[in-house]
Short mmCIF file of C-alpha atoms in Angstrom, two decimals:
data_model
loop_
_atom_site.label_atom_id
_atom_site.label_comp_id
_atom_site.label_asym_id
_atom_site.label_seq_id
_atom_site.Cartn_x
_atom_site.Cartn_y
_atom_site.Cartn_z
CA MET B 15 -0.07 -0.41 -0.17
CA PRO B 16 1.55 3.53 -1.06
CA ARG B 17 2.22 6.07 1.93
CA THR B 18 1.16 9.59 1.13
CA ALA B 19 3.18 12.42 3.60
CA ILE B 20 1.05 15.31 5.83
CA HIS B 21 2.52 18.43 5.62
CA THR B 22 1.15 21.73 7.53
CA ASP B 23 2.32 25.48 8.03
CA ALA B 24 0.32 25.32 10.53
CA ALA B 25 2.54 22.74 12.71
CA PRO B 26 6.47 23.07 13.14
CA ALA B 27 8.72 20.84 10.23
CA ALA B 28 10.43 18.19 10.02
CA ILE B 29 13.42 18.72 12.06
CA GLY B 30 15.13 15.22 9.69
CA PRO B 31 14.06 12.22 7.77
CA TYR B 32 10.45 12.34 8.18
CA SER B 33 6.60 14.02 7.41
CA GLN B 34 5.19 15.67 9.88
CA ALA B 35 2.03 12.35 9.99
CA THR B 36 1.98 9.70 6.95
CA ARG B 37 -1.48 8.25 5.10
CA ALA B 38 -1.82 4.92 4.01
CA GLY B 39 -4.59 3.87 2.95
CA THR B 40 -7.13 4.52 6.23
CA THR B 41 -4.12 5.30 8.87
CA VAL B 42 -2.49 7.85 9.68
CA PHE B 43 0.77 7.70 11.38
CA PHE B 44 1.16 10.86 13.04
CA SER B 45 5.11 12.02 14.07
CA GLY B 46 6.17 12.96 17.74
CA GLN B 47 5.25 17.32 18.71
CA ILE B 48 6.82 18.71 20.71
CA PRO B 49 5.82 22.15 21.72
CA LEU B 50 7.50 24.37 18.68
CA ASP B 51 5.70 27.87 17.91
CA PRO B 52 5.40 26.85 14.19
CA ALA B 53 6.49 30.30 13.23
CA THR B 54 9.50 30.74 14.96
CA GLY B 55 10.61 26.94 15.01
CA ASN B 56 11.27 27.66 18.40
CA LEU B 57 10.09 26.14 22.38
CA VAL B 58 7.12 27.57 23.93
CA ASP B 59 7.92 30.03 26.90
CA GLY B 60 5.97 28.31 30.03
CA GLY B 61 5.49 24.80 31.74
CA ILE B 62 4.51 21.92 31.52
CA GLU B 63 0.57 22.81 30.99
CA ALA B 64 1.80 25.54 27.89
CA GLN B 65 4.04 22.88 26.36
CA ALA B 66 1.01 19.86 26.30
CA ARG B 67 -1.11 22.88 24.81
CA CYS B 68 1.38 23.83 22.09
CA ALA B 69 2.04 20.15 21.27
CA PHE B 70 -1.64 19.10 20.91
CA ASP B 71 -2.82 22.07 18.69
CA ASN B 72 0.34 21.12 16.43
CA LEU B 73 -1.35 17.22 16.56
CA LYS B 74 -5.15 18.92 16.01
CA ALA B 75 -3.42 21.10 12.40
CA VAL B 76 -1.16 18.08 11.40
CA CYS B 77 -4.68 15.94 12.07
CA ALA B 78 -6.38 17.99 9.66
CA ALA B 79 -4.12 18.92 7.05
CA ALA B 80 -4.74 14.90 6.71
CA GLY B 81 -8.73 15.44 6.25
CA GLY B 82 -9.04 14.35 10.20
CA THR B 83 -10.07 15.58 14.15
CA LEU B 84 -9.18 15.24 16.85
CA ASP B 85 -11.91 12.71 16.90
CA ASP B 86 -11.15 9.98 13.96
CA ILE B 87 -7.43 9.58 16.28
CA VAL B 88 -7.95 6.30 18.19
CA ARG B 89 -4.41 5.96 19.72
CA VAL B 90 -2.13 8.69 21.48
CA GLY B 91 1.51 8.29 22.94
CA LEU B 92 2.58 10.85 25.37
CA TYR B 93 5.86 11.54 26.86
CA LEU B 94 6.85 13.72 29.01
CA THR B 95 11.11 14.25 31.72
CA ASP B 96 8.73 14.25 34.86
CA LEU B 97 5.80 11.61 35.39
CA SER B 98 4.80 13.33 38.22
CA GLN B 99 3.61 16.88 35.50
CA PHE B 100 1.00 14.03 34.65
CA GLY B 101 -1.89 14.88 36.37
CA THR B 102 -1.19 18.43 34.24
CA VAL B 103 -0.85 16.43 30.84
CA ASN B 104 -4.40 14.37 31.86
CA ALA B 105 -5.96 17.60 32.51
CA VAL B 106 -4.76 19.83 29.18
CA MET B 107 -5.75 16.15 27.02
CA GLY B 108 -9.20 16.21 28.45
CA GLU B 109 -10.69 19.23 26.86
CA TYR B 110 -9.10 18.28 23.18
CA PHE B 111 -10.82 14.76 23.13
CA THR B 112 -14.08 13.65 24.08
CA ALA B 113 -15.75 10.60 24.91
CA PRO B 114 -14.83 7.95 23.67
CA TYR B 115 -11.01 9.03 24.41
CA PRO B 116 -8.47 6.89 22.58
CA ALA B 117 -6.18 4.75 23.39
CA ARG B 118 -3.21 5.72 25.01
CA SER B 119 0.21 5.23 26.85
CA THR B 120 1.90 7.42 29.07
CA ILE B 121 6.10 7.10 29.08
CA GLU B 122 8.91 8.94 31.01
CA VAL B 123 11.41 9.36 28.35
CA SER B 124 14.91 11.25 29.95
CA ALA B 125 14.81 13.65 27.61
CA LEU B 126 13.43 14.67 24.86
CA PRO B 127 14.49 16.86 21.02
CA LYS B 128 15.43 20.95 21.54
CA GLY B 129 14.85 20.75 26.03
CA ALA B 130 11.06 19.92 25.43
CA ALA B 131 9.03 18.65 29.13
CA PHE B 132 6.44 16.22 26.66
CA GLU B 133 5.82 14.95 23.32
CA VAL B 134 2.80 13.73 21.66
CA ASP B 135 1.72 11.14 18.75
CA ALA B 136 -0.79 9.66 17.88
CA VAL B 137 -2.36 7.05 14.69
CA MET B 138 -5.03 8.03 13.62
CA VAL B 139 -8.16 5.93 11.42
CA LEU B 140 -10.02 7.61 8.83
CA GLY B 141 -13.44 7.21 6.96
#
């Protein structure tokens, strides 16, 4: 099955040899979104709440470019450099997604690109 790269200027450009997302059939696989301002490419100011909002906004923009919405996402992966901040990220996620919620994994990592404290990736099914 051929794969199609998804790109939007409303989310940060890929900073390596990958696509913001790739569609294969009706499934869209999202690369990780860190809290980069799409206009500047810089990490957003603020704590984990601001970083989570920015990353989810970036994810939402790539969803739209792929022809879907956050309601079409079936799985998300959350990556935090400090798992004690999970409650804040969980509350922010609750503002972006509605029931039935996507499946989710949450993983503490030692570091993320550009010094981010949060990253999200996802899988979406369209149609």
